[in-house]
CSV table of C-alpha atoms in Angstrom, one decimal:
chain,number,residue,atom,x,y,z
A,1,MET,CA,155.6,150.6,271.8
A,2,PRO,CA,153.0,152.2,274.0
A,3,ILE,CA,149.5,152.1,272.6
A,4,PRO,CA,147.6,155.4,272.9
A,5,ALA,CA,144.8,155.3,275.4
A,6,ALA,CA,142.5,156.6,272.6
A,7,ALA,CA,142.7,153.2,270.8
A,8,SER,CA,139.3,151.9,271.6
A,9,ALA,CA,136.3,150.7,269.7
A,10,GLY,CA,134.6,154.1,270.1
A,11,THR,CA,137.4,156.1,268.6
A,12,THR,CA,138.8,154.0,265.7
A,13,HIS,CA,137.3,152.8,262.4
A,14,GLY,CA,136.3,149.2,261.8
A,15,ALA,CA,139.2,147.3,260.3
A,16,ILE,CA,137.5,145.2,257.6
A,17,VAL,CA,136.2,147.2,254.7
A,18,PRO,CA,134.2,145.5,251.8
A,19,ILE,CA,135.7,146.3,248.4
A,20,ALA,CA,133.8,144.0,246.0
A,21,SER,CA,131.7,140.8,245.9
A,22,THR,CA,130.3,138.5,243.3
A,23,LEU,CA,127.6,135.8,243.4
A,24,LEU,CA,127.8,133.5,240.4
A,25,ASN,CA,124.6,132.5,238.6
A,26,SER,CA,126.3,130.5,235.9
A,27,ALA,CA,129.3,128.3,235.5
A,28,THR,CA,132.4,130.6,235.5
A,29,GLY,CA,136.0,129.9,234.9
A,30,THR,CA,137.6,132.8,236.7
A,31,VAL,CA,136.5,135.8,238.8
A,32,TYR,CA,138.4,139.0,238.2
A,33,PHE,CA,138.8,141.9,240.7
A,34,PRO,CA,140.6,144.8,239.0
A,35,ASN,CA,141.6,148.2,240.3
A,36,ILE,CA,142.1,147.2,243.9
A,37,PRO,CA,142.5,150.2,246.1
A,38,GLN,CA,146.1,150.7,247.4
A,39,ILE,CA,145.0,152.2,250.7
A,40,TYR,CA,144.8,149.2,253.0
A,41,GLN,CA,147.3,147.2,255.0
A,42,ASP,CA,146.1,143.8,253.9
A,43,LEU,CA,143.6,142.1,251.6
A,44,MET,CA,141.2,139.4,252.6
A,45,VAL,CA,139.2,137.2,250.2
A,46,VAL,CA,136.2,135.3,251.6
A,47,MET,CA,134.8,132.6,249.4
A,48,THR,CA,132.0,129.9,249.5
A,49,VAL,CA,133.1,127.9,246.5
A,50,ARG,CA,132.6,124.8,244.5
A,51,SER,CA,134.0,123.5,241.3
A,52,ASP,CA,132.6,121.3,238.6
A,53,ASN,CA,135.9,119.5,238.4
A,54,VAL,CA,135.7,115.7,238.5
A,55,SER,CA,139.3,114.7,237.9
A,56,PHE,CA,140.7,115.1,241.4
A,57,ALA,CA,138.8,112.7,243.7
A,58,GLY,CA,137.8,115.1,246.4
A,59,GLN,CA,140.3,117.8,245.8
A,60,VAL,CA,139.7,121.1,244.0
A,61,SER,CA,142.7,123.4,243.7
A,62,TYR,CA,142.2,127.1,243.4
A,63,SER,CA,144.5,129.5,241.7
A,64,ILE,CA,144.9,133.1,242.5
A,65,TYR,CA,146.6,135.0,239.7
A,66,LEU,CA,147.8,138.4,240.8
A,67,ASN,CA,147.5,141.5,238.6
A,68,SER,CA,146.5,139.6,235.4
A,69,ALA,CA,145.2,136.2,234.4
A,70,SER,CA,148.2,135.7,232.2
A,71,ASN,CA,150.7,136.5,234.9
A,72,THR,CA,151.4,133.0,236.3
A,73,ALA,CA,155.2,133.3,236.7
A,74,ASN,CA,157.0,133.2,240.1
A,75,PHE,CA,154.2,131.6,242.1
A,76,SER,CA,154.7,128.8,244.6
A,77,GLY,CA,152.9,127.3,247.6
A,78,THR,CA,153.1,124.9,250.5
A,79,ASP,CA,150.0,123.2,252.1
A,80,ILE,CA,148.9,120.9,254.8
A,81,THR,CA,145.7,119.0,254.1
A,82,PHE,CA,143.5,116.8,256.2
A,83,THR,CA,140.8,114.5,254.9
A,84,PRO,CA,138.6,112.0,256.8
A,85,THR,CA,141.1,109.3,256.0
A,86,ASN,CA,144.5,111.0,255.4
A,87,GLN,CA,146.8,113.9,256.1
A,88,PHE,CA,149.5,115.1,253.9
A,89,SER,CA,151.7,118.1,252.9
A,90,SER,CA,152.6,119.1,249.4
A,91,ARG,CA,154.1,122.0,247.5
A,92,ARG,CA,154.1,123.6,244.1
A,93,THR,CA,157.0,125.4,242.7
A,94,THR,CA,157.5,127.8,239.8
A,95,SER,CA,158.3,124.7,237.7
A,96,THR,CA,154.6,124.2,237.6
A,97,PRO,CA,153.4,127.8,237.3
A,98,THR,CA,150.1,127.0,235.6
A,99,TYR,CA,148.5,126.6,239.0
A,100,GLY,CA,149.3,130.2,239.9
A,101,TYR,CA,149.6,131.5,243.3
A,102,GLN,CA,148.3,128.8,245.7
A,103,SER,CA,146.2,125.8,245.4
A,104,SER,CA,145.2,122.4,246.8
A,105,GLY,CA,142.2,123.3,248.9
A,106,VAL,CA,139.8,120.5,249.6
A,107,THR,CA,136.2,121.0,248.7
A,108,PRO,CA,133.2,119.0,247.7
A,109,THR,CA,133.3,118.1,244.0
A,110,TYR,CA,130.4,118.5,241.7
A,111,ALA,CA,130.4,114.8,240.8
A,112,SER,CA,130.8,113.2,244.1
A,113,SER,CA,128.4,115.1,246.5
A,114,GLY,CA,125.0,116.7,246.5
A,115,PRO,CA,124.2,119.9,244.8
A,116,ASN,CA,124.3,122.2,247.9
A,117,SER,CA,127.7,121.5,249.3
A,118,PHE,CA,130.2,124.3,249.1
A,119,ALA,CA,133.6,124.9,250.7
A,120,GLY,CA,134.4,127.9,252.9
A,121,CYS,CA,137.7,129.6,252.2
A,122,VAL,CA,139.5,132.7,253.5
A,123,VAL,CA,142.7,134.1,252.0
A,124,ASN,CA,144.7,136.8,253.7
A,125,ILE,CA,147.3,138.6,251.6
A,126,LEU,CA,149.5,140.8,253.8
A,127,ASN,CA,151.3,144.0,252.8
A,128,TYR,CA,149.8,143.7,249.3
A,129,ALA,CA,150.7,147.3,248.4
A,130,ASN,CA,154.2,147.2,249.6
A,131,THR,CA,156.8,147.5,246.8
A,132,THR,CA,159.8,146.2,248.8
A,133,THR,CA,158.8,142.7,249.8
A,134,TYR,CA,157.6,139.6,248.0
A,135,LYS,CA,153.9,138.8,248.5
A,136,THR,CA,152.8,136.0,250.8
A,137,ALA,CA,149.3,134.8,251.2
A,138,LEU,CA,147.7,132.4,253.7
A,139,MET,CA,144.6,130.4,252.9
A,140,LYS,CA,142.3,128.5,255.2
A,141,ILE,CA,139.8,126.2,253.5
A,142,GLY,CA,137.4,123.6,254.6
A,143,GLY,CA,134.6,121.6,252.9
A,144,ASP,CA,132.4,118.8,254.0
A,145,SER,CA,129.9,116.8,252.0
A,146,GLY,CA,128.7,114.5,254.7
A,147,GLY,CA,132.0,112.9,255.8
A,148,THR,CA,132.8,111.5,252.4
A,149,VAL,CA,136.2,111.4,250.8
A,150,SER,CA,135.5,114.8,249.3
A,151,SER,CA,135.5,116.4,252.7
A,152,GLY,CA,138.6,118.0,254.3
A,153,SER,CA,140.4,121.1,255.4
A,154,ALA,CA,143.7,122.7,254.6
A,155,ILE,CA,146.1,125.5,255.3
A,156,VAL,CA,148.0,126.8,252.3
A,157,ALA,CA,150.9,129.3,252.2
A,158,GLY,CA,151.5,131.0,248.9
A,159,LEU,CA,154.3,133.1,247.5
A,160,TRP,CA,154.4,135.5,244.6
A,161,ALA,CA,158.1,136.2,244.2
A,162,ASN,CA,157.6,139.8,243.0
A,163,THR,CA,157.8,143.1,244.8
A,164,ALA,CA,155.1,144.8,242.7
A,165,ALA,CA,152.0,146.1,244.5
A,166,ILE,CA,149.0,143.9,243.9
A,167,THR,CA,146.4,145.8,241.8
A,168,ALA,CA,144.2,142.9,240.6
A,169,LEU,CA,143.2,139.4,241.5
A,170,THR,CA,142.0,136.6,239.3
A,171,ILE,CA,140.6,133.6,241.1
A,172,GLY,CA,139.8,130.3,239.4
A,173,PRO,CA,139.5,126.6,240.2
A,174,TYR,CA,140.2,123.5,238.2
A,175,GLY,CA,137.3,123.5,235.8
A,176,ASN,CA,134.6,126.1,236.5
A,177,PHE,CA,133.0,127.6,239.6
A,178,VAL,CA,129.4,126.4,239.8
A,179,PRO,CA,126.4,128.7,240.3
A,180,GLY,CA,126.1,129.7,243.9
A,181,THR,CA,129.8,130.3,244.3
A,182,MET,CA,130.3,133.7,246.1
A,183,ILE,CA,133.6,135.5,246.3
A,184,SER,CA,134.1,138.7,248.3
A,185,LEU,CA,137.1,141.0,248.6
A,186,TYR,CA,137.9,143.1,251.7
A,187,GLY,CA,140.5,145.6,252.7
A,188,VAL,CA,142.0,145.3,256.2
A,189,ARG,CA,142.8,148.7,257.7
A,190,SER,CA,145.7,149.4,260.0
A,191,VAL,CA,146.1,152.3,262.4
A,192,GLY,CA,145.6,155.6,260.6
A,193,GLN,CA,144.1,154.1,257.5
B,1,MET,CA,131.7,141.1,266.0
B,2,SER,CA,133.9,143.9,264.7
B,3,MET,CA,137.6,144.4,264.6
B,4,TYR,CA,139.4,147.7,265.2
B,5,PRO,CA,143.1,148.6,264.6
B,6,ILE,CA,144.9,149.5,267.8
B,7,ALA,CA,148.6,149.3,267.0
B,8,SER,CA,150.9,149.0,264.0
B,9,TYR,CA,154.7,148.5,263.9
B,10,THR,CA,157.0,148.2,260.9
B,11,VAL,CA,160.6,147.2,261.5
B,12,GLY,CA,162.7,150.0,259.9
B,13,ALA,CA,166.0,148.2,260.1
B,14,ASN,CA,167.3,144.8,261.0
B,15,THR,CA,167.3,144.5,264.8
B,16,SER,CA,168.3,141.9,267.4
B,17,ASN,CA,165.6,143.3,269.7
B,18,GLY,CA,162.1,142.2,270.3
B,19,ILE,CA,159.1,144.4,270.2
B,20,THR,CA,157.0,145.3,273.2
B,21,PHE,CA,153.4,146.6,272.9
B,22,SER,CA,152.3,148.1,276.1
B,23,ASN,CA,149.2,149.8,277.4
B,24,ILE,CA,147.0,147.4,275.5
B,25,PRO,CA,143.4,148.7,275.9
B,26,GLN,CA,141.2,146.6,278.1
B,27,THR,CA,138.0,147.5,276.3
B,28,PHE,CA,137.9,144.7,273.8
B,29,THR,CA,136.8,141.1,274.0
B,30,HIS,CA,139.6,139.5,272.0
B,31,LEU,CA,142.8,140.5,270.4
B,32,HIS,CA,143.8,139.7,266.8
B,33,ILE,CA,147.4,140.0,265.6
B,34,ARG,CA,148.7,139.9,262.1
B,35,ILE,CA,152.4,139.3,261.6
B,36,PHE,CA,154.3,139.6,258.3
B,37,GLY,CA,157.6,138.3,259.7
B,38,ARG,CA,161.1,137.5,258.9
B,39,SER,CA,164.0,136.8,261.2
B,40,TYR,CA,167.2,138.8,261.0
B,41,ASN,CA,169.4,136.2,262.8
B,42,GLY,CA,167.5,133.0,262.6
B,43,THR,CA,167.0,130.5,259.8
B,44,ALA,CA,163.7,129.6,258.2
B,45,GLY,CA,161.2,128.3,260.7
B,46,SER,CA,162.5,130.3,263.6
B,47,ASN,CA,159.8,130.6,266.2
B,48,THR,CA,158.0,133.8,267.1
B,49,ALA,CA,158.3,133.9,270.8
B,50,VAL,CA,155.8,135.8,272.9
B,51,GLN,CA,155.7,136.9,276.5
B,52,TYR,CA,152.8,138.6,278.3
B,53,ASN,CA,153.0,141.4,281.0
B,54,GLY,CA,156.8,141.0,281.3
B,55,ASP,CA,156.6,137.5,282.6
B,56,SER,CA,159.8,135.7,281.6
B,57,GLY,CA,159.2,132.7,283.9
B,58,SER,CA,158.6,129.1,282.9
B,59,ASN,CA,154.9,129.7,282.7
B,60,TYR,CA,154.1,129.0,279.1
B,61,SER,CA,153.4,126.0,276.9
B,62,TYR,CA,152.6,125.5,273.3
B,63,HIS,CA,151.9,122.9,270.7
B,64,TYR,CA,151.6,122.8,266.9
B,65,PHE,CA,150.9,120.8,263.8
B,66,GLY,CA,152.2,121.5,260.3
B,67,GLY,CA,153.5,120.4,257.0
B,68,ASP,CA,156.7,121.2,255.1
B,69,GLY,CA,155.6,120.3,251.7
B,70,ALA,CA,156.6,116.7,252.1
B,71,ALA,CA,155.7,115.5,255.6
B,72,VAL,CA,153.1,116.2,258.3
B,73,PHE,CA,154.4,116.8,261.9
B,74,SER,CA,153.3,117.9,265.3
B,75,GLY,CA,154.9,118.7,268.6
B,76,GLY,CA,154.8,120.8,271.7
B,77,ALA,CA,156.5,121.7,275.0
B,78,ALA,CA,155.6,122.6,278.5
B,79,SER,CA,157.2,124.9,281.2
B,80,GLN,CA,158.6,127.3,278.6
B,81,THR,CA,159.7,130.9,279.1
B,82,SER,CA,157.6,131.9,276.2
B,83,ALA,CA,154.7,130.8,274.1
B,84,ASN,CA,154.8,130.9,270.3
B,85,PHE,CA,153.0,132.6,267.5
B,86,GLY,CA,154.4,130.2,264.9
B,87,TRP,CA,157.2,130.6,262.3
B,88,VAL,CA,158.9,133.4,260.5
B,89,ALA,CA,161.0,133.4,257.3
B,90,GLY,CA,164.7,133.2,257.9
B,91,ASN,CA,167.9,134.8,256.8
B,92,ASN,CA,168.7,131.7,254.7
B,93,GLN,CA,165.7,132.3,252.5
B,94,THR,CA,165.3,134.4,249.5
B,95,ALA,CA,165.4,138.1,250.2
B,96,GLY,CA,161.9,139.5,250.2
B,97,VAL,CA,160.2,136.3,251.5
B,98,PHE,CA,158.1,136.8,254.7
B,99,ALA,CA,155.9,134.5,256.7
B,100,ILE,CA,152.3,135.2,257.8
B,101,SER,CA,151.0,134.5,261.3
B,102,LEU,CA,147.3,135.3,262.0
B,103,ILE,CA,146.9,135.1,265.8
B,104,ASP,CA,143.8,135.2,268.0
B,105,ILE,CA,144.1,135.8,271.8
B,106,LEU,CA,140.6,135.2,273.2
B,107,ASP,CA,139.1,136.7,276.4
B,108,TYR,CA,142.4,138.5,277.1
B,109,THR,CA,141.1,140.6,279.9
B,110,ASN,CA,139.3,137.8,281.8
B,111,THR,CA,141.0,137.4,285.2
B,112,ASN,CA,139.5,133.9,285.8
B,113,LYS,CA,141.1,132.1,282.9
B,114,TYR,CA,144.6,131.2,281.7
B,115,LYS,CA,145.3,132.9,278.4
B,116,VAL,CA,145.4,130.9,275.2
B,117,SER,CA,146.3,131.9,271.7
B,118,LYS,CA,145.8,130.3,268.4
B,119,ALA,CA,147.9,131.1,265.3
B,120,ILE,CA,147.4,130.0,261.6
B,121,VAL,CA,150.9,130.2,260.0
B,122,GLY,CA,152.4,129.9,256.6
B,123,ILE,CA,155.6,130.6,254.6
B,124,ASP,CA,156.7,129.6,251.2
B,125,ASN,CA,160.0,130.0,249.5
B,126,ASN,CA,159.5,128.3,246.2
B,127,GLY,CA,160.5,124.7,246.9
B,128,SER,CA,160.4,124.9,250.7
B,129,GLY,CA,157.9,126.1,253.1
B,130,LEU,CA,155.7,125.5,256.2
B,131,ALA,CA,152.0,125.7,256.8
B,132,GLY,CA,150.3,124.9,260.1
B,133,GLN,CA,148.7,125.9,263.3
B,134,TRP,CA,150.0,126.8,266.8
B,135,SER,CA,148.4,127.2,270.1
B,136,GLY,CA,150.0,128.8,273.1
B,137,LEU,CA,149.1,129.0,276.8
B,138,TRP,CA,150.2,131.5,279.5
B,139,LEU,CA,149.4,129.9,282.8
B,140,ASN,CA,148.3,133.1,284.4
B,141,THR,CA,144.9,134.6,285.0
B,142,ALA,CA,146.0,138.2,284.8
B,143,ALA,CA,144.6,140.4,282.1
B,144,ILE,CA,147.0,140.9,279.3
B,145,ASN,CA,148.3,144.5,279.1
B,146,GLN,CA,151.6,144.0,277.5
B,147,ILE,CA,152.8,141.8,274.7
B,148,PHE,CA,156.5,141.1,273.8
B,149,VAL,CA,157.3,139.4,270.5
B,150,ASN,CA,160.6,138.3,269.1
B,151,ALA,CA,161.7,136.1,266.3
B,152,ASN,CA,165.5,135.8,267.0
B,153,GLY,CA,165.7,139.4,265.8
B,154,TRP,CA,163.3,141.0,263.4
B,155,ALA,CA,164.3,141.7,259.8
B,156,GLN,CA,163.6,145.0,258.1
B,157,ASN,CA,160.1,145.4,256.7
B,158,SER,CA,158.5,142.9,259.1
B,159,THR,CA,155.2,144.3,260.3
B,160,ILE,CA,153.0,143.6,263.3
B,161,GLN,CA,149.4,144.8,263.4
B,162,ILE,CA,147.3,144.5,266.6
B,163,TYR,CA,143.5,144.6,266.5
B,164,GLY,CA,140.8,144.6,269.2
B,165,VAL,CA,137.8,142.5,268.5
B,166,THR,CA,134.4,143.3,270.0
B,167,THR,CA,131.3,141.2,270.4
B,168,SER,CA,128.9,143.9,269.2
B,169,THR,CA,129.0,146.6,266.5
B,170,ILE,CA,129.9,149.6,268.7
B,171,GLY,CA,132.2,152.3,267.4
B,172,THR,CA,132.5,154.5,264.3
B,173,PHE,CA,132.5,153.1,260.8
């Protein structure tokens, strides 16, 4: 496939388009992005996040419910996770759908680290408006709280076994997001979009 | 840093052929490639092989780490006829399941460096899956002007998007 000579920075639009963003000023269970435009190739969610969860020593798992918060069926995920002292891979299947789309990112926890440590997380959801394929997402997440057990990084692949276009996202952790959590949604344009 | 779309390809029907992107603009600093991939002939975890500028010699190497939901693994190989952009879904997986590879090829026009790529990759099939990272090396200092990718045959609805990445905010928004 020859690429047209006109494909240069001076003649094409920037690919990443901001859609919505929220900065939390109080503890919040879930963040909801409705009415997602159907005009982009991919979606990208960029988050600096932290949970008040204290039950998972060092781990905070995020759920991304697609289209509605109550729609938790048909989600599964596979991850590889590294901490300062361990590495492991795990999966979640539709037999445990409560966790939604994908999970098991490693972030500082509210109880075990100082008040200013947040995790960085980027989720890419490709072909989100396609109505033929299932929806796959890929998450990269990393958090550090001074090299303690609640530091680590992970890559997570998630599947929503549904061909419907994604029109909304609900994002939530175990527990609540703490104030200062910021979640931004972007569209990724392709050629001609 | 800004990113601009320069090529898009959607596989219209299952094919045993690879896809070649030629005339890649030399005006960007880096390339970013986004693959939504499934193999027509291969099983899950088939590799996405890549060659640059038509070079099919043993001038590539790669390594990777990953997890399959149960174990962590790593590996690599030298003197290969292609590098790799990671894994794709396979024809033994549920219809509709595709893998994601997010690839960066840095300094692709520099004629003083070998060319290295980095890919974050993931696929899930409800009970099986892979997540990990690959790097690939082309032992050649030539600027990259052509990219050939294959996954043991591309399945229908696989998509490949190529972007140019600049180091300044030039261009039209």
